[in-house]
Amino acid sequence: MKLVTAVIKPHRLDEVRAALEAFGVSGMTITEASGYGRQKGHTEVYRGAEYEVDLVPKVRLEIVVDDSDVDDIVDVVAKSAHTGKIGDGKVWVVPVETVVRVRTGETGQEAL
Amino acid sequence: MKLVTAVIKPHRLDEVRAALEAFGVSGMTITEASGYGRQKGHTEVYRGAEYEVDLVPKVRLEIVVDDSDVDDIVDVVAKSAHTGKIGDGKVWVVPVETVVRVRTGETGQEAL
Amino acid sequence: MKLVTAVIKPHRLDEVRAALEAFGVSGMTITEASGYGRQKGHTEVYRGAEYEVDLVPKVRLEIVVDDSDVDDIVDVVAKSAHTGKIGDGKVWVVPVETVVRVRTGETGQEAL
Amino acid sequence: MPELSAGDTAWVLASAALVLLMTPGLALFYGGMVRAKGVLNMLMMNFAAIGIVSILWVLYGYSLAFSTDIGGGLLGGLGDFGLRGLLGEESLSSTIPSTVFVGFQGMFAIITVALISGAIADRAKFSAWVLFAAVWATLVYFPVAHWVFFFDDGNGGWIGDRLGAIDFAGGTAVHINAGAAGLALALVLGRRVGWRKEPMRPHNLPLVLLGAGLLWFGWFGFNAGSAVAANGLAGVAFVNTQVATAAALLAWILVERIRDGKPTTLGAASGAVAGLVAITPACSSVTPIGAIIVGVVAGVLCALAVGLKTKFGYDDSLDVVGVHLVGGLAGSLIIGFIASAAAPAGVDGLFYGGGFSQLGKQLVASLAVLVYSFVVTFLIGKIIDKVIGFRISEDDEASGIDLAEHAETAYDFSTIGGGSRPHTITRAPSADSEKLDASANSSSAPADEKEGSVAR
Amino acid sequence: MPELSAGDTAWVLASAALVLLMTPGLALFYGGMVRAKGVLNMLMMNFAAIGIVSILWVLYGYSLAFSTDIGGGLLGGLGDFGLRGLLGEESLSSTIPSTVFVGFQGMFAIITVALISGAIADRAKFSAWVLFAAVWATLVYFPVAHWVFFFDDGNGGWIGDRLGAIDFAGGTAVHINAGAAGLALALVLGRRVGWRKEPMRPHNLPLVLLGAGLLWFGWFGFNAGSAVAANGLAGVAFVNTQVATAAALLAWILVERIRDGKPTTLGAASGAVAGLVAITPACSSVTPIGAIIVGVVAGVLCALAVGLKTKFGYDDSLDVVGVHLVGGLAGSLIIGFIASAAAPAGVDGLFYGGGFSQLGKQLVASLAVLVYSFVVTFLIGKIIDKVIGFRISEDDEASGIDLAEHAETAYDFSTIGGGSRPHTITRAPSADSEKLDASANSSSAPADEKEGSVAR
Amino acid sequence: MPELSAGDTAWVLASAALVLLMTPGLALFYGGMVRAKGVLNMLMMNFAAIGIVSILWVLYGYSLAFSTDIGGGLLGGLGDFGLRGLLGEESLSSTIPSTVFVGFQGMFAIITVALISGAIADRAKFSAWVLFAAVWATLVYFPVAHWVFFFDDGNGGWIGDRLGAIDFAGGTAVHINAGAAGLALALVLGRRVGWRKEPMRPHNLPLVLLGAGLLWFGWFGFNAGSAVAANGLAGVAFVNTQVATAAALLAWILVERIRDGKPTTLGAASGAVAGLVAITPACSSVTPIGAIIVGVVAGVLCALAVGLKTKFGYDDSLDVVGVHLVGGLAGSLIIGFIASAAAPAGVDGLFYGGGFSQLGKQLVASLAVLVYSFVVTFLIGKIIDKVIGFRISEDDEASGIDLAEHAETAYDFSTIGGGSRPHTITRAPSADSEKLDASANSSSAPADEKEGSVAR
Ligand SMILES: Nc1ncnc2c1ncn2[C@@H]1O[C@H](COP(=O)(O)OP(=O)(O)O)[C@@H](O)[C@H]1O
Ligand SMILES: Nc1ncnc2c1ncn2[C@@H]1O[C@H](COP(=O)(O)OP(=O)(O)O)[C@@H](O)[C@H]1O
Ligand SMILES: Nc1ncnc2c1ncn2[C@@H]1O[C@H](COP(=O)(O)OP(=O)(O)O)[C@@H](O)[C@H]1O
């Protein structure tokens, strides 16, 4: 089992989710995040004082997947999140040793 | 060392925390998350337009634990988060190579 | 590749980011989190009813780094986040198998 | 024969608008105090109360309350049904046009009903509430308003005009009345799921303070407007209202400072409302120094009284009992003690040598309204509960009444904008589906399918 | 010769303040309905409208609308430019000082312009909006106000004074006018990026309800204030306003209950506004029972009408058409049917045996304003779009108009306080940099560098 | 002998209510500007000011300000202590009941104190603030109000009645006064931790705009109400207030557009307030065109002046100096230049051929108030700081003053509802624990233990 974590642009979430669903992924966990990287933030002005906000809103997906699917899924995410502009985000993969579905106590592949 | 990540229903947080404390876990990190899975979201209506919100609020726990405790802790979390209804969530375990307590610089088991 | 996750006090974020930038880290992903640990929360009072809020606001950083940098970066984070008071937080390291930059499809070190 | 006074009319028109504003103010005051998942239902209960009661008022409510008494000072007749006879320029109530008086008094009916909603936050079926509001206004408020507010040279309501109890702007008719009803309804509905186990702290305190500010502002219409003239009586009512409210605010946060260690904003807002409640019946009959005493007493009593529910185990969620029943009683009874003939009402209370007479009247008036309101409300509540059910399901309560009853959530500050897919409905209202079923809807509206569905 | 009435003056002064409050109320009502990334721009469009229109009104707007007609009831002259001649105590409009009337009527001009902004949420260049507001007020509102509101013994405006159409407080001049303009501008600007694909649900419903509450409160000044006196007419207008609004609120949520399964808070707020709009022209000419009918009709019609945009594909973002154009038409035309001579206007409509005459006048007045406003607005919009561009870029729209046009974000509840670095500017305004360039700024202000930069 | 005018009374009653609303409005205006962790304290400082000052006003404040002068135009006597002599119908102030005048003027005292709080956001001990408010009102506001507002045929206050400086509604007594006090207090307390290093941007701009809207609305009571009659003077004050505010709003955002590239909502709100401040003294003495000039000057000057604090290094957190001191000075002095005899005050300024005389008076009045207020405030602040300490600890400031001083947090939109455990207290208030100690509390209330504790 692997954990695929993807940090993407918020407005790509629907595309990515749809693409994953089409591929057969049935679940994922999503958190709001802020990204810091090459992509510039923005400037806000309050009573003549400028604030450079260098964090950019991002969405972070976690998907636990079967070993055999991991490459495809990374591919699906990377493609569907792609806009070609700076700040499109990253995908990384980490090994998972156990997965449990809380409702049933199932583990491993059945837990996904 | 292992990192146990659990995605659970928000209203189970108190139970889970209490169970973990009873077991002897002294710390954890919690983030708000949205889940996508078998559990249906809900429908909202604004001026006759329906919005199907298919993300469900979840709470995400991270607990770094000693190798020897990991099975018990996964068990404790899974049991205390259990309601038996769809959407109870997942628990997964990932290997950890280093842990540091920022305050003291301690590493490994002492850092927990 | 490794994933360094750090849970720190919110008001140290600027220091940590500056230190990481100075070290040469060019990107990271940040989420708001709540910590549960030795550090006590606070008490709120509403119409004579006291509420003990035992979650403390934290910031959670994720930085994917090259294997060779991991020790230095853990060190940089731990030092710059340090205040010496309870609740300074934790840093942990997890192995990463793949990283992809969504914009370009680059993988591995180039994706950072 | 009194003539029209444009000045008096101007003030009562302004006052009527001010009293209307109190109900949205109350909605925000209450709405900020519930959890984020119940704020919309709280707002809806209040806005629906405005809707229902306004219409009943114009149809028959005003008539039941203010038409010629049908006997014993218990109820008015139906002579002014629909207000048709009051529309001419020559139709006056004292020095103001009848319709202006109708408008002003109608706002009192609205807010009294709205006040009750705070006792049953987060768990009442919206349809049951709407039904309750209509029945309660009819069976409880309209008669009680007649008792207290209808004056007709000794042939008016039994409490105000015949007994001679002093209730200048509604300590009995509005606050004791709503407070007793709130208690009854809290008992009928029972406690919220998780009460005293889960934290149920206010989700938006600036909203609470905004609501308190609007209430305070509007209350000048309520109290000083009850002079139904722009004169010295209105001036005294105005100043007394201000200073009693100020005193109660300070008294409440002082209690908190001593008892809990910290003065809170929720306490300041609650104290202000407690002071406004208590000075309501008394603002014409005490001096400004007396008003300070009223405020201090109300602030301290109510700050302590909000703890009663924990002692007795009823979930009066937003303290309608602790603030309105207790505050209303305090204000009504204290008149018997500290009323001063120096004030416009010209009555001396016990402490000014007036004896026990006024105090007795105040006691009778207060208890009569309390008991009548409690008993009738309890019966109405029980019957509604039996017939259509007054409470939502536990699951709906847990996931939030806003979603369950209104299919809405209050806030979306999120950057995850993409978490939902719109399905716009353009069906004619004849196709009435009782259930929300998005898939059925979109398939029944194929023309919309392409545009409305997500472009995957 | 009428004399000054302090009572009438008091009521119109209060009313003028109430009508001013409606525009901030509207700003919040609209602001709560857009997404969190556009709320500031919505607020700004409304506050800027107050700014622009107030100044034009004092300079020449009042004069164009209310000075002696220059011919045919089409426009006033420039005799009152700058108001200089109206400042003396002896200068009266009927029984109130001229300046009070100027102030009162000026608020109508402001809110009419502000209403239009709801049609073009989230996508209009702020500079273009400011220009539009100035031109539209001049070419559309000031003349139409003259047509409808200027009475001069048959030598006044062609709609109100000459034709004899009834528009008590602005069903045509304000609501049909703004609604038609909103439609035209929505067509000029086109749809928001992602319309009907992305969810665009209200980001803050308590703000919407607060706005609705303030609008309701202020509307008493709008309608009852339009009596320009504190008398029985004002009283009837007041009561009718209240009851029609209540009826429309209930009617709208009943439609929702039947059609969608749930009554919503957005529906309650929208229904209330629809009722306020529809009763605006009619509040002097119907009985309270008639007002209930006006409310029910408006509530049902507007609840259905907000679906039109999905059918026809124009993005009238916050339903200026569905609520103000449709509601304004409903209220203006229904007078022809249910006006009753029992009401102060003294006119019987078709159903009361008054024949088709009044209905015909109402129809002519409504259509005239609708067509004039739509055509002229469309032209103004197109020209502005050609010359300076009316829309922001797609990228700016996606990341949010608040940032793009105002360099601000509405909310920061975050604990990640450290996510930004301040660069304070203390340059003289002469150093006008058109571009926001933080690094350039701080390097050009070396004295600040040390203090202003982050201590790393 | 003047008689009671119901019309005048109606307007001043409404105005008094409007001015009361300004302080909650100010609380929201200020509250939205601080960080989310300090909004409650800001609201509390303002509501507490209402509480304290209202009571002092009734006790002796009104008397010190408006009773017969005790010599030199410096202070009133204590003859009206407790207001007892003013309660009869026959007690008038000009044409209105004395109590109405008391109520109206009391609201001015409240808001002047409240204004100061903006200078010391996020760092003042609440107890110290409460003490300060009481002392400052007594030593500074009540005397200065006497100087400026008390007229008695040349035996009144030295600034208004004797010197003949024009301050129609409080440019000196309210705004210069509060602004100078704000500066002094900001110096006494010192800068916030992290000032100019950490971003301290407004946490809730819609709240700021709501506050600005309520202020604008209430200000009509402040300015037009200061005519203390419903007449032409009130009308001119009304129109001038509207147009100056509009002009200042536009001027401020124009400065921003030129200097920073973008017009902001915070700028629009600030500009509106700056305009309201500047027209306050001048609204009776300039023409509407003059009022536009006042607005433009104030908008530009204040937009530049808010940068002064960065230059000089004092942390006047929410720009009480930049807006109220500078705006108050601008408005007071400009009268000397552009007052026009065409306006009700009947005085020509320098530019209208009136010479330097009026300008001299304006200068003396402004400087006298500025210096007196600054010096006395500084002393009061220093003494309080010495005796009980004026500032909270650095740690408390970092984690947020709301928690430290009020044991509350403003918002909880979270779905993590389970993050806290309630411990309900039902102790008698005698058991006063100064420290918040939850465990001690629950163990001392064993009866509650079972219900109140979390079911683990
Ligand atoms: N080393 C990293 N570890 C974790 N997240 C990163 C890292 N580098 C970048 N990110 C995330 O990826 C996002 C996009 O990175 P950025 O450098 O802006 O653009 P790009 O990946 O297109 O070059 C960042 O906003 C951040 O959330
Ligand atoms: N493959 C997955 N990877 C990560 N999180 C998942 C995955 N599948 C489900 N989840 C999380 O678990 C939650 C519960 O899953 P769901 O399918 O709704 O119910 P159940 O686990 O009871 O079958 C989801 O809301 C989501 O947060
Ligand atoms: N076992 C753990 N797993 C994950 N996060 C932890 C763990 N223990 C502590 N933390 C995180 O570290 C933070 C600091 O821990 P705490 O015990 O309060 O202080 P300290 O680390 O200084 O002893 C906690 O708030 C929590 O977010």
Coordinates of N, CA and C in Angstrom, one line a residue, chain A:
Chain A
M1 N 0.8 -1.2 0.0 CA 0.0 0.0 0.0 C 0.9 1.3 0.0
K2 N 0.4 2.3 -0.7 CA 1.1 3.5 -0.7 C 0.2 4.7 -0.4
L3 N 0.8 5.7 0.1 CA 0.0 7.0 0.4 C 0.5 8.0 -0.7
V4 N -0.4 8.4 -1.5 CA -0.1 9.4 -2.5 C -0.6 10.8 -1.9
T5 N 0.3 11.7 -1.8 CA -0.1 13.0 -1.3 C 0.0 14.0 -2.5
A6 N -1.0 14.8 -2.7 CA -0.9 15.8 -3.8 C -1.3 17.1 -3.3
V7 N -0.4 18.1 -3.7 CA -0.7 19.5 -3.3 C -1.1 20.2 -4.7
I8 N -2.3 20.7 -4.8 CA -2.7 21.2 -6.1 C -3.4 22.6 -6.0
K9 N -3.7 23.2 -7.1 CA -4.4 24.4 -7.1 C -5.9 24.2 -6.8
P10 N -6.5 25.0 -5.9 CA -7.8 24.7 -5.5 C -8.8 24.5 -6.6
H11 N -8.7 25.3 -7.7 CA -9.7 25.2 -8.7 C -9.6 24.0 -9.6
R12 N -8.5 23.2 -9.4 CA -8.4 22.0 -10.1 C -9.0 20.8 -9.4
L13 N -9.5 21.0 -8.2 CA -9.9 19.9 -7.3 C -11.0 19.1 -8.0
D14 N -12.0 19.8 -8.7 CA -13.1 19.0 -9.3 C -12.6 18.1 -10.4
E15 N -11.6 18.7 -11.2 CA -11.1 17.9 -12.3 C -10.4 16.6 -11.8
V16 N -9.5 16.9 -10.7 CA -8.8 15.8 -10.2 C -9.7 14.7 -9.6
R17 N -10.7 15.2 -8.9 CA -11.6 14.2 -8.3 C -12.3 13.4 -9.3
A18 N -12.7 14.1 -10.4 CA -13.5 13.4 -11.4 C -12.5 12.4 -12.1
A19 N -11.3 12.8 -12.4 CA -10.4 11.9 -13.0 C -10.1 10.7 -12.2
L20 N -9.9 10.9 -10.9 CA -9.7 9.8 -10.0 C -10.9 8.8 -9.9
E21 N -12.0 9.4 -9.9 CA -13.2 8.6 -9.8 C -13.3 7.8 -11.1
A22 N -13.1 8.4 -12.2 CA -13.1 7.7 -13.5 C -12.1 6.5 -13.5
F23 N -11.0 6.7 -12.8 CA -9.9 5.7 -12.7 C -10.4 4.6 -11.8
G24 N -11.2 4.9 -10.9 CA -11.7 3.8 -10.0 C -11.4 4.1 -8.5
V25 N -10.8 5.2 -8.2 CA -10.5 5.5 -6.8 C -11.7 5.9 -6.1
S26 N -12.0 5.3 -5.0 CA -13.4 5.6 -4.4 C -13.3 6.5 -3.2
G27 N -12.1 6.9 -2.7 CA -12.1 7.7 -1.6 C -10.8 8.5 -1.5
M28 N -10.9 9.6 -0.8 CA -9.7 10.4 -0.5 C -10.0 11.4 0.6
T29 N -8.9 12.0 1.2 CA -9.1 12.9 2.2 C -8.4 14.2 1.8
I30 N -9.1 15.3 2.1 CA -8.8 16.6 1.5 C -8.6 17.6 2.6
T31 N -7.5 18.4 2.6 CA -7.3 19.4 3.6 C -6.9 20.7 2.8
E32 N -7.3 21.9 3.4 CA -6.9 23.1 2.9 C -5.5 23.4 3.3
A33 N -4.7 24.0 2.5 CA -3.3 24.2 2.8 C -2.9 25.5 2.2
S34 N -1.7 25.9 2.6 CA -1.1 27.1 2.0 C 0.3 26.7 1.4
G35 N 0.6 27.1 0.2 CA 1.8 26.7 -0.4 C 2.8 27.8 -0.4
Y36 N 4.1 27.5 -0.3 CA 5.1 28.4 -0.4 C 6.1 27.9 -1.5
G37 N 6.4 28.7 -2.5 CA 7.3 28.1 -3.5 C 7.6 29.2 -4.5
R38 N 7.8 28.7 -5.7 CA 8.2 29.7 -6.8 C 7.0 30.6 -7.1
Q39 N 5.8 30.1 -7.0 CA 4.6 31.0 -7.3 C 4.6 32.1 -6.3
K40 N 4.5 33.3 -6.8 CA 4.4 34.5 -6.0 C 3.1 34.6 -5.3
G41 N 3.0 35.1 -4.1 CA 1.7 35.4 -3.5 C 1.2 36.7 -4.0
H42 N 0.6 37.5 -3.2 CA 0.0 38.7 -3.7 C 0.3 39.8 -2.6
T43 N -0.1 41.1 -3.0 CA 0.1 42.2 -2.1 C -1.2 42.8 -1.7
E44 N -1.4 43.0 -0.4 CA -2.6 43.7 0.0 C -2.2 45.1 0.6
V45 N -3.1 46.0 0.6 CA -2.8 47.3 1.0 C -3.8 47.8 2.1
Y46 N -3.4 48.2 3.2 CA -4.3 48.7 4.3 C -3.8 50.0 4.8
R47 N -4.5 51.0 4.6 CA -4.2 52.4 5.0 C -2.7 52.7 4.6
G48 N -2.4 52.5 3.4 CA -1.1 52.8 2.9 C 0.0 51.9 3.2
A49 N -0.3 50.9 4.1 CA 0.8 49.9 4.4 C 0.6 48.7 3.5
E50 N 1.6 48.3 2.8 CA 1.5 47.1 2.0 C 1.9 45.8 2.7
Y51 N 1.1 44.8 2.5 CA 1.5 43.5 3.0 C 1.7 42.5 1.9
E52 N 2.9 41.9 1.9 CA 3.2 40.9 0.9 C 2.8 39.6 1.4
V53 N 1.8 39.0 0.9 CA 1.3 37.7 1.4 C 1.9 36.6 0.5
D54 N 2.9 35.9 1.0 CA 3.6 35.0 0.1 C 3.2 33.6 0.3
L55 N 2.1 33.4 0.9 CA 1.5 32.0 0.9 C 0.3 32.0 -0.1
V56 N 0.2 30.9 -0.8 CA -0.8 30.7 -1.9 C -1.7 29.6 -1.5
P57 N -3.0 29.8 -1.6 CA -4.0 28.8 -1.2 C -3.8 27.5 -2.1
K58 N -3.7 26.4 -1.4 CA -3.6 25.1 -2.1 C -4.6 24.1 -1.5
V59 N -4.8 23.0 -2.2 CA -5.6 21.9 -1.7 C -4.7 20.7 -1.6
R60 N -4.8 20.0 -0.5 CA -3.9 18.8 -0.3 C -4.7 17.6 -0.3
L61 N -4.4 16.6 -1.2 CA -5.2 15.4 -1.2 C -4.3 14.2 -0.7
E62 N -5.0 13.3 0.1 CA -4.3 12.1 0.5 C -5.1 10.9 0.0
I63 N -4.4 10.0 -0.7 CA -5.1 8.9 -1.3 C -4.3 7.7 -0.9
V64 N -4.8 6.7 -0.2 CA -4.1 5.5 0.1 C -4.5 4.5 -1.1
V65 N -3.5 4.0 -1.7 CA -3.8 3.2 -2.9 C -3.0 1.8 -2.8
D66 N -3.5 0.9 -3.6 CA -2.8 -0.3 -3.8 C -1.5 -0.2 -4.5
D67 N -0.5 -1.0 -4.1 CA 0.8 -0.9 -4.8 C 0.8 -0.8 -6.3
S68 N -0.1 -1.7 -6.8 CA -0.1 -1.9 -8.3 C -0.7 -0.6 -9.0
D69 N -1.4 0.2 -8.3 CA -2.1 1.3 -8.9 C -1.3 2.6 -8.8
V70 N -0.2 2.6 -8.0 CA 0.4 3.8 -7.6 C 0.8 4.7 -8.7
D71 N 1.5 4.0 -9.7 CA 2.1 4.8 -10.8 C 1.0 5.5 -11.6
D72 N 0.0 4.7 -11.9 CA -1.2 5.2 -12.7 C -1.8 6.4 -12.0
I73 N -2.0 6.2 -10.7 CA -2.7 7.2 -10.0 C -1.9 8.5 -9.9
V74 N -0.6 8.4 -9.6 CA 0.2 9.6 -9.7 C 0.1 10.3 -11.0
D75 N 0.0 9.5 -12.0 CA -0.1 10.0 -13.4 C -1.4 10.7 -13.6
V76 N -2.5 10.1 -13.1 CA -3.8 10.6 -13.3 C -3.9 12.0 -12.5
V77 N -3.4 12.0 -11.3 CA -3.4 13.3 -10.6 C -2.6 14.3 -11.3
A78 N -1.4 14.0 -11.6 CA -0.5 15.0 -12.2 C -1.1 15.5 -13.5
K79 N -1.7 14.7 -14.3 CA -2.3 15.1 -15.6 C -3.5 16.0 -15.3
S80 N -4.4 15.6 -14.4 CA -5.6 16.3 -14.2 C -5.4 17.6 -13.5
A81 N -4.4 17.7 -12.7 CA -4.1 18.9 -12.0 C -3.3 20.0 -12.8
H82 N -2.8 19.5 -13.9 CA -1.9 20.3 -14.7 C -2.5 21.5 -15.4
T83 N -1.9 22.7 -15.2 CA -2.4 23.8 -16.0 C -1.2 24.4 -16.8
G84 N 0.0 24.0 -16.4 CA 1.2 24.5 -17.1 C 1.8 25.8 -16.5
K85 N 1.0 26.3 -15.5 CA 1.6 27.6 -14.9 C 2.3 27.3 -13.6
I86 N 3.2 28.2 -13.2 CA 3.9 28.0 -12.0 C 2.9 27.8 -10.8
G87 N 3.3 26.9 -9.9 CA 2.4 26.7 -8.8 C 1.4 25.6 -8.9
D88 N 1.6 24.8 -10.0 CA 0.7 23.6 -10.2 C 0.7 22.6 -9.1
G89 N 1.9 22.6 -8.3 CA 2.0 21.7 -7.2 C 2.8 20.5 -7.3
K90 N 2.8 19.6 -6.3 CA 3.6 18.5 -6.2 C 2.8 17.2 -5.9
V91 N 3.3 16.1 -6.3 CA 2.7 14.8 -5.8 C 3.9 14.0 -5.3
W92 N 3.7 13.4 -4.1 CA 4.7 12.5 -3.6 C 4.1 11.2 -3.0
V93 N 4.9 10.2 -3.0 CA 4.4 8.9 -2.6 C 5.2 8.3 -1.4
V94 N 4.5 7.8 -0.4 CA 5.1 7.3 0.8 C 4.6 5.9 1.0
P95 N 5.5 5.0 1.5 CA 5.0 3.6 1.8 C 4.1 3.5 3.0
V96 N 3.1 2.7 2.9 CA 2.1 2.5 3.9 C 2.2 1.0 4.4
E97 N 2.2 0.8 5.7 CA 2.3 -0.5 6.2 C 1.0 -1.2 6.6
T98 N 0.1 -0.4 7.0 CA -1.2 -0.9 7.4 C -2.3 0.1 7.0
V99 N -3.5 -0.4 6.6 CA -4.6 0.4 6.5 C -5.8 -0.3 7.1
V100 N -6.6 0.5 7.9 CA -7.8 -0.1 8.5 C -9.0 0.7 8.1
R101 N -10.1 0.0 7.8 CA -11.4 0.7 7.6 C -12.1 0.7 9.0
V102 N -12.3 1.8 9.6 CA -12.8 1.9 10.9 C -14.2 1.2 11.1
R103 N -15.0 1.4 10.1 CA -16.4 0.9 10.2 C -16.4 -0.7 10.3
T104 N -15.5 -1.3 9.5 CA -15.6 -2.8 9.5 C -14.4 -3.5 10.1
G105 N -13.3 -2.7 10.4 CA -12.1 -3.4 10.8 C -11.3 -4.1 9.7
E106 N -11.8 -4.0 8.5 CA -11.1 -4.6 7.4 C -9.7 -4.0 7.3
T107 N -8.7 -4.7 6.8 CA -7.4 -4.1 6.6 C -6.9 -4.4 5.2
G108 N -5.8 -3.8 4.8 CA -5.2 -4.0 3.5 C -6.1 -3.5 2.4
Q109 N -6.1 -4.1 1.3 CA -6.8 -3.7 0.1 C -8.3 -3.5 0.3
E110 N -8.8 -4.4 1.1 CA -10.3 -4.3 1.3 C -10.7 -3.0 2.1
A111 N -9.7 -2.4 2.7 CA -10.0 -1.2 3.5 C -10.1 0.0 2.7
L112 N -9.7 -0.1 1.4 CA -9.7 1.2 0.6 C -11.1 1.5 0.1

